[in-house]
Coordinates of N, CA and C in Angstrom, one line a residue:
M512 N -2.1 23.8 -7.5 CA -3.0 23.7 -8.7 C -2.1 23.7 -9.9
I513 N -2.4 22.9 -10.8 CA -1.6 22.8 -12.1 C -2.0 24.0 -13.0
N514 N -1.2 24.3 -13.9 CA -1.5 25.3 -14.9 C -2.4 24.6 -15.9
A515 N -3.7 24.8 -15.9 CA -4.6 24.1 -16.7 C -4.7 24.6 -18.1
L516 N -4.2 25.8 -18.4 CA -4.3 26.4 -19.7 C -3.1 26.0 -20.6
P517 N -3.4 25.6 -21.8 CA -2.3 25.4 -22.8 C -1.5 26.7 -23.0
T518 N -0.2 26.7 -23.2 CA 0.6 27.9 -23.4 C 1.1 28.1 -24.8
A519 N 0.8 27.2 -25.7 CA 1.3 27.3 -27.1 C 0.8 28.6 -27.8
T520 N 1.6 29.1 -28.6 CA 1.3 30.2 -29.4 C 0.7 29.8 -30.8
T521 N 0.1 30.7 -31.5 CA -0.4 30.4 -32.8 C 0.7 29.8 -33.7
T522 N 1.9 30.4 -33.7 CA 3.0 30.0 -34.5 C 3.4 28.6 -34.1
E523 N 3.4 28.3 -32.9 CA 3.8 26.9 -32.4 C 2.7 25.9 -32.9
E524 N 1.5 26.3 -32.8 CA 0.4 25.3 -33.3 C 0.5 25.1 -34.8
R525 N 0.8 26.2 -35.5 CA 0.9 26.1 -37.0 C 2.0 25.1 -37.3
H526 N 3.2 25.2 -36.7 CA 4.3 24.3 -36.9 C 4.0 22.9 -36.5
R527 N 3.2 22.7 -35.4 CA 2.9 21.4 -34.9 C 2.0 20.6 -36.0
N528 N 1.2 21.4 -36.7 CA 0.3 20.8 -37.7 C -0.5 19.6 -37.2
A529 N -1.1 19.8 -36.1 CA -1.8 18.7 -35.4 C -3.1 18.3 -36.2
P530 N -3.2 17.0 -36.4 CA -4.4 16.5 -37.1 C -5.6 16.3 -36.2
I531 N -5.3 16.4 -34.9 CA -6.4 16.1 -33.9 C -6.3 17.1 -32.8
A532 N -7.5 17.6 -32.4 CA -7.6 18.4 -31.2 C -8.2 17.6 -30.1
I533 N -7.7 17.8 -28.8 CA -8.2 17.1 -27.7 C -8.7 18.1 -26.7
L534 N -9.9 17.8 -26.1 CA -10.6 18.7 -25.2 C -10.8 18.0 -23.9
P535 N -10.1 18.5 -22.9 CA -10.3 17.9 -21.5 C -11.6 18.4 -21.0
V536 N -12.5 17.4 -20.6 CA -13.8 17.8 -20.0 C -13.7 17.2 -18.5
G537 N -13.9 18.1 -17.6 CA -13.9 17.8 -16.2 C -15.2 18.1 -15.5
S538 N -15.1 18.4 -14.3 CA -16.3 18.8 -13.5 C -15.9 19.6 -12.3
F539 N -16.9 20.1 -11.7 CA -16.6 20.9 -10.4 C -17.6 20.4 -9.4
E540 N -17.2 19.3 -8.7 CA -18.1 18.6 -7.8 C -17.4 18.0 -6.6
Q541 N -18.1 17.6 -5.7 CA -17.5 17.1 -4.4 C -16.8 15.8 -4.6
H542 N -15.7 15.6 -3.9 CA -14.9 14.4 -3.8 C -14.5 14.1 -2.4
G543 N -15.3 14.5 -1.5 CA -15.0 14.3 -0.1 C -14.2 15.5 0.5
D544 N -13.8 15.4 1.7 CA -13.1 16.4 2.4 C -11.6 16.5 2.0
H545 N -11.1 15.4 1.3 CA -9.7 15.3 1.1 C -9.2 15.7 -0.3
L546 N -10.2 16.0 -1.3 CA -9.8 16.3 -2.6 C -10.5 17.6 -3.1
P547 N -9.9 18.4 -4.0 CA -10.6 19.6 -4.4 C -11.8 19.3 -5.3
L548 N -12.6 20.3 -5.4 CA -13.8 20.3 -6.3 C -13.4 20.1 -7.7
S549 N -12.2 20.5 -8.1 CA -11.8 20.4 -9.5 C -11.0 19.2 -9.8
T550 N -11.1 18.1 -9.0 CA -10.4 16.9 -9.2 C -10.5 16.3 -10.6
D551 N -11.7 16.2 -11.0 CA -12.0 15.6 -12.4 C -11.3 16.4 -13.5
T552 N -11.4 17.7 -13.4 CA -10.8 18.6 -14.4 C -9.2 18.5 -14.3
I553 N -8.7 18.4 -13.1 CA -7.2 18.3 -13.0 C -6.8 16.9 -13.6
I554 N -7.5 15.9 -13.4 CA -7.1 14.6 -13.9 C -7.2 14.6 -15.5
A555 N -8.4 15.1 -16.0 CA -8.6 15.1 -17.4 C -7.5 16.0 -18.1
T556 N -7.2 17.1 -17.5 CA -6.2 18.0 -18.1 C -4.8 17.3 -18.1
L557 N -4.4 16.7 -17.0 CA -3.1 16.0 -16.9 C -3.0 14.9 -18.0
I558 N -4.1 14.1 -18.1 CA -4.1 13.0 -19.1 C -3.9 13.6 -20.5
C559 N -4.7 14.7 -20.8 CA -4.6 15.3 -22.1 C -3.2 16.0 -22.4
R560 N -2.7 16.5 -21.3 CA -1.3 17.1 -21.5 C -0.3 16.1 -21.8
K561 N -0.4 14.9 -21.1 CA 0.6 13.8 -21.4 C 0.4 13.4 -22.9
I562 N -0.8 13.3 -23.3 CA -1.0 12.9 -24.7 C -0.4 14.0 -25.7
A563 N -0.7 15.2 -25.3 CA -0.1 16.3 -26.2 C 1.4 16.4 -26.2
D564 N 2.0 15.9 -25.1 CA 3.5 15.9 -25.0 C 4.0 14.8 -25.9
A565 N 3.2 13.7 -26.1 CA 3.7 12.5 -26.8 C 3.3 12.5 -28.3
Y566 N 2.2 13.2 -28.6 CA 1.7 13.2 -30.0 C 1.4 14.6 -30.5
P567 N 1.3 14.7 -31.8 CA 1.1 16.0 -32.4 C -0.4 16.3 -32.4
V568 N -0.9 16.8 -31.3 CA -2.3 17.1 -31.1 C -2.4 18.6 -30.6
L569 N -3.6 19.2 -30.9 CA -3.9 20.5 -30.4 C -4.6 20.3 -29.1
L570 N -3.9 20.8 -28.0 CA -4.5 20.7 -26.6 C -5.3 21.9 -26.4
L571 N -6.6 21.7 -26.2 CA -7.6 22.8 -26.0 C -7.7 23.1 -24.4
P572 N -8.1 24.3 -24.1 CA -8.3 24.5 -22.6 C -9.5 23.6 -22.1
P573 N -9.4 23.3 -20.8 CA -10.4 22.4 -20.3 C -11.8 23.0 -20.1
I574 N -12.8 22.2 -20.2 CA -14.2 22.6 -19.8 C -14.2 22.1 -18.3
T575 N -14.5 23.1 -17.5 CA -14.3 22.8 -16.0 C -15.6 22.5 -15.3
I576 N -16.8 22.7 -16.0 CA -18.1 22.4 -15.4 C -18.8 21.5 -16.4
S577 N -19.4 20.5 -15.9 CA -20.2 19.6 -16.7 C -21.4 19.1 -15.9
C578 N -21.9 18.0 -16.2 CA -23.2 17.4 -15.7 C -22.9 16.7 -14.3
S579 N -23.2 17.4 -13.3 CA -22.9 16.9 -11.9 C -24.2 16.9 -11.0
H580 N -25.3 16.8 -11.6 CA -26.6 16.9 -10.8 C -26.7 16.0 -9.7
E581 N -26.1 14.8 -9.8 CA -26.1 13.8 -8.7 C -25.3 14.2 -7.5
H582 N -24.5 15.3 -7.6 CA -23.7 15.8 -6.5 C -24.3 17.1 -6.0
S583 N -25.5 17.5 -6.4 CA -26.0 18.8 -6.1 C -26.2 19.1 -4.6
A584 N -26.4 18.0 -3.9 CA -26.6 18.2 -2.4 C -25.3 18.6 -1.7
W585 N -24.2 18.5 -2.3 CA -22.9 18.8 -1.6 C -22.5 20.3 -1.9
P586 N -22.1 21.0 -0.9 CA -21.7 22.4 -1.1 C -20.5 22.5 -2.1
G587 N -20.6 23.5 -3.0 CA -19.5 23.8 -3.9 C -19.7 23.2 -5.3
T588 N -20.6 22.2 -5.4 CA -20.9 21.6 -6.7 C -21.5 22.6 -7.7
V589 N -21.0 22.6 -8.9 CA -21.6 23.4 -9.9 C -21.9 22.5 -11.1
S590 N -23.1 22.6 -11.7 CA -23.5 21.7 -12.7 C -24.3 22.4 -13.8
I591 N -24.2 21.8 -15.0 CA -24.9 22.3 -16.2 C -25.7 21.1 -16.8
S592 N -26.6 21.4 -17.6 CA -27.4 20.3 -18.2 C -26.6 19.6 -19.3
A593 N -27.0 18.4 -19.6 CA -26.4 17.7 -20.7 C -26.5 18.5 -22.0
R594 N -27.7 19.1 -22.2 CA -27.9 19.9 -23.4 C -26.9 21.1 -23.5
T595 N -26.6 21.8 -22.4 CA -25.7 22.9 -22.4 C -24.3 22.4 -22.7
L596 N -23.9 21.3 -22.0 CA -22.5 20.7 -22.2 C -22.4 20.3 -23.7
H597 N -23.4 19.7 -24.3 CA -23.3 19.3 -25.7 C -23.2 20.5 -26.6
A598 N -23.9 21.6 -26.2 CA -23.8 22.8 -27.0 C -22.4 23.4 -26.9
V599 N -21.9 23.4 -25.8 CA -20.5 24.0 -25.6 C -19.5 23.2 -26.4
I600 N -19.5 21.9 -26.3 CA -18.6 21.0 -27.0 C -18.8 21.2 -28.5
T601 N -20.0 21.3 -29.0 CA -20.3 21.5 -30.4 C -19.7 22.8 -30.8
D602 N -19.9 23.9 -30.0 CA -19.4 25.2 -30.4 C -17.8 25.2 -30.4
V603 N -17.2 24.5 -29.5 CA -15.8 24.4 -29.5 C -15.3 23.7 -30.8
Y604 N -16.0 22.6 -31.1 CA -15.6 21.9 -32.3 C -15.8 22.8 -33.5
D605 N -16.9 23.5 -33.6 CA -17.1 24.4 -34.7 C -16.0 25.5 -34.8
S606 N -15.6 26.0 -33.6 CA -14.6 27.0 -33.6 C -13.3 26.5 -34.1
V607 N -12.9 25.3 -33.6 CA -11.6 24.7 -34.1 C -11.7 24.5 -35.6
T608 N -12.8 24.0 -36.1 CA -13.0 23.7 -37.5 C -12.9 25.0 -38.3
R609 N -13.5 26.1 -37.8 CA -13.5 27.4 -38.5 C -12.0 28.0 -38.6
A610 N -11.2 27.7 -37.6 CA -9.9 28.2 -37.5 C -9.0 27.5 -38.6
G611 N -9.6 26.5 -39.3 CA -8.9 25.8 -40.4 C -8.5 24.4 -40.0
P612 N -9.0 23.5 -40.7 CA -8.6 22.1 -40.4 C -7.1 22.0 -40.6
P613 N -6.4 21.3 -39.7 CA -5.0 21.1 -39.8 C -4.5 20.5 -41.1
R614 N -5.3 19.6 -41.7 CA -5.0 19.0 -43.0 C -6.2 19.0 -43.9
P615 N -6.0 19.2 -45.2 CA -7.2 19.2 -46.1 C -8.0 18.0 -45.9
G616 N -9.4 18.2 -45.9 CA -10.3 17.1 -45.8 C -10.6 16.7 -44.4
G617 N -9.9 17.2 -43.4 CA -10.2 16.8 -42.0 C -11.3 17.6 -41.4
G618 N -11.9 17.0 -40.4 CA -12.9 17.7 -39.6 C -14.4 17.5 -40.0
Q619 N -14.7 17.0 -41.2 CA -16.1 16.9 -41.6 C -16.7 15.6 -41.2
R620 N -15.9 14.5 -41.2 CA -16.5 13.2 -40.9 C -17.1 13.2 -39.5
P621 N -16.3 13.6 -38.4 CA -16.9 13.7 -37.1 C -18.2 14.5 -37.0
R622 N -18.2 15.6 -37.7 CA -19.4 16.5 -37.7 C -20.6 15.8 -38.3
R623 N -20.4 15.1 -39.5 CA -21.4 14.3 -40.1 C -21.9 13.2 -39.1
Q624 N -21.0 12.5 -38.5 CA -21.4 11.5 -37.5 C -22.2 12.1 -36.4
L625 N -21.8 13.2 -35.9 CA -22.6 13.8 -34.8 C -24.0 14.2 -35.2
R626 N -24.1 14.8 -36.4 CA -25.4 15.2 -36.9 C -26.3 13.9 -37.2
A627 N -25.7 12.9 -37.7 CA -26.4 11.6 -37.9 C -26.9 11.0 -36.6
Q628 N -26.1 11.1 -35.6 CA -26.5 10.6 -34.3 C -27.7 11.4 -33.6
Q629 N -27.8 12.6 -34.1 CA -28.8 13.5 -33.5 C -30.2 13.3 -34.2
R630 N -30.2 12.5 -35.2 CA -31.4 12.4 -36.0 C -32.0 11.0 -35.8
R631 N -33.3 11.0 -35.6 CA -34.1 9.7 -35.5 C -34.4 9.2 -36.9
P632 N -34.8 8.0 -37.0 CA -35.3 7.5 -38.3 C -36.5 8.4 -38.7
G633 N -36.6 8.7 -39.9 CA -37.6 9.6 -40.4 C -37.2 11.1 -40.4
G634 N -36.0 11.4 -40.0 CA -35.5 12.7 -40.2 C -35.8 13.7 -39.0
Q635 N -36.5 13.2 -38.0 CA -36.8 14.1 -36.9 C -35.6 14.3 -36.0
H636 N -35.4 15.6 -35.7 CA -34.3 15.9 -34.8 C -34.5 15.4 -33.4
R637 N -33.5 14.7 -32.9 CA -33.5 14.2 -31.5 C -32.9 15.2 -30.6
R638 N -33.5 15.6 -29.5 CA -33.0 16.5 -28.6 C -32.1 15.8 -27.6
P639 N -30.9 16.4 -27.2 CA -30.1 15.8 -26.2 C -30.8 15.7 -24.9
R640 N -30.6 14.6 -24.2 CA -31.3 14.4 -22.9 C -30.7 15.3 -21.8
D641 N -31.5 15.8 -20.9 CA -31.0 16.5 -19.8 C -30.6 15.5 -18.7
G642 N -29.8 15.9 -17.8 CA -29.4 15.1 -16.7 C -28.0 14.6 -16.8
P643 N -27.6 13.8 -15.8 CA -26.2 13.4 -15.8 C -25.8 12.6 -17.0
V644 N -24.6 12.8 -17.5 CA -24.0 11.9 -18.6 C -23.0 11.0 -17.9
P645 N -23.2 9.7 -18.1 CA -22.3 8.8 -17.4 C -20.9 8.9 -18.0
H646 N -19.9 8.8 -17.1 CA -18.5 8.8 -17.5 C -18.2 7.5 -18.2
P647 N -17.3 7.5 -19.2 CA -16.9 6.3 -19.9 C -16.2 5.3 -19.0

């Protein structure tokens, strides 16, 4: 198993002055008898670690459980709703933003875009859908 947690200190992150934070999102679901349940998390974490090694980004710890309802018949699968995953990602974003945007003026545009996407015409709040979220 890889060390999935970033090891940087606060001082190292301050010196890195990363303009972007990246959040690996994996899952805990079946991949047959030959791969671990954490395969998606391992892959997402390795990709994000490679990006963090090459660019000045803040590597966040991975989210290891996501929407895997379609795998619920297989032993070991753990799943959460799309609403819960959305809430966790939003809370992580808010936490990173509260810790101080790396550069002045950063961080508000994505938040405004997210809020705009959650609203329907006429200003009614749109609720995130439950169920599996397709992978890109």
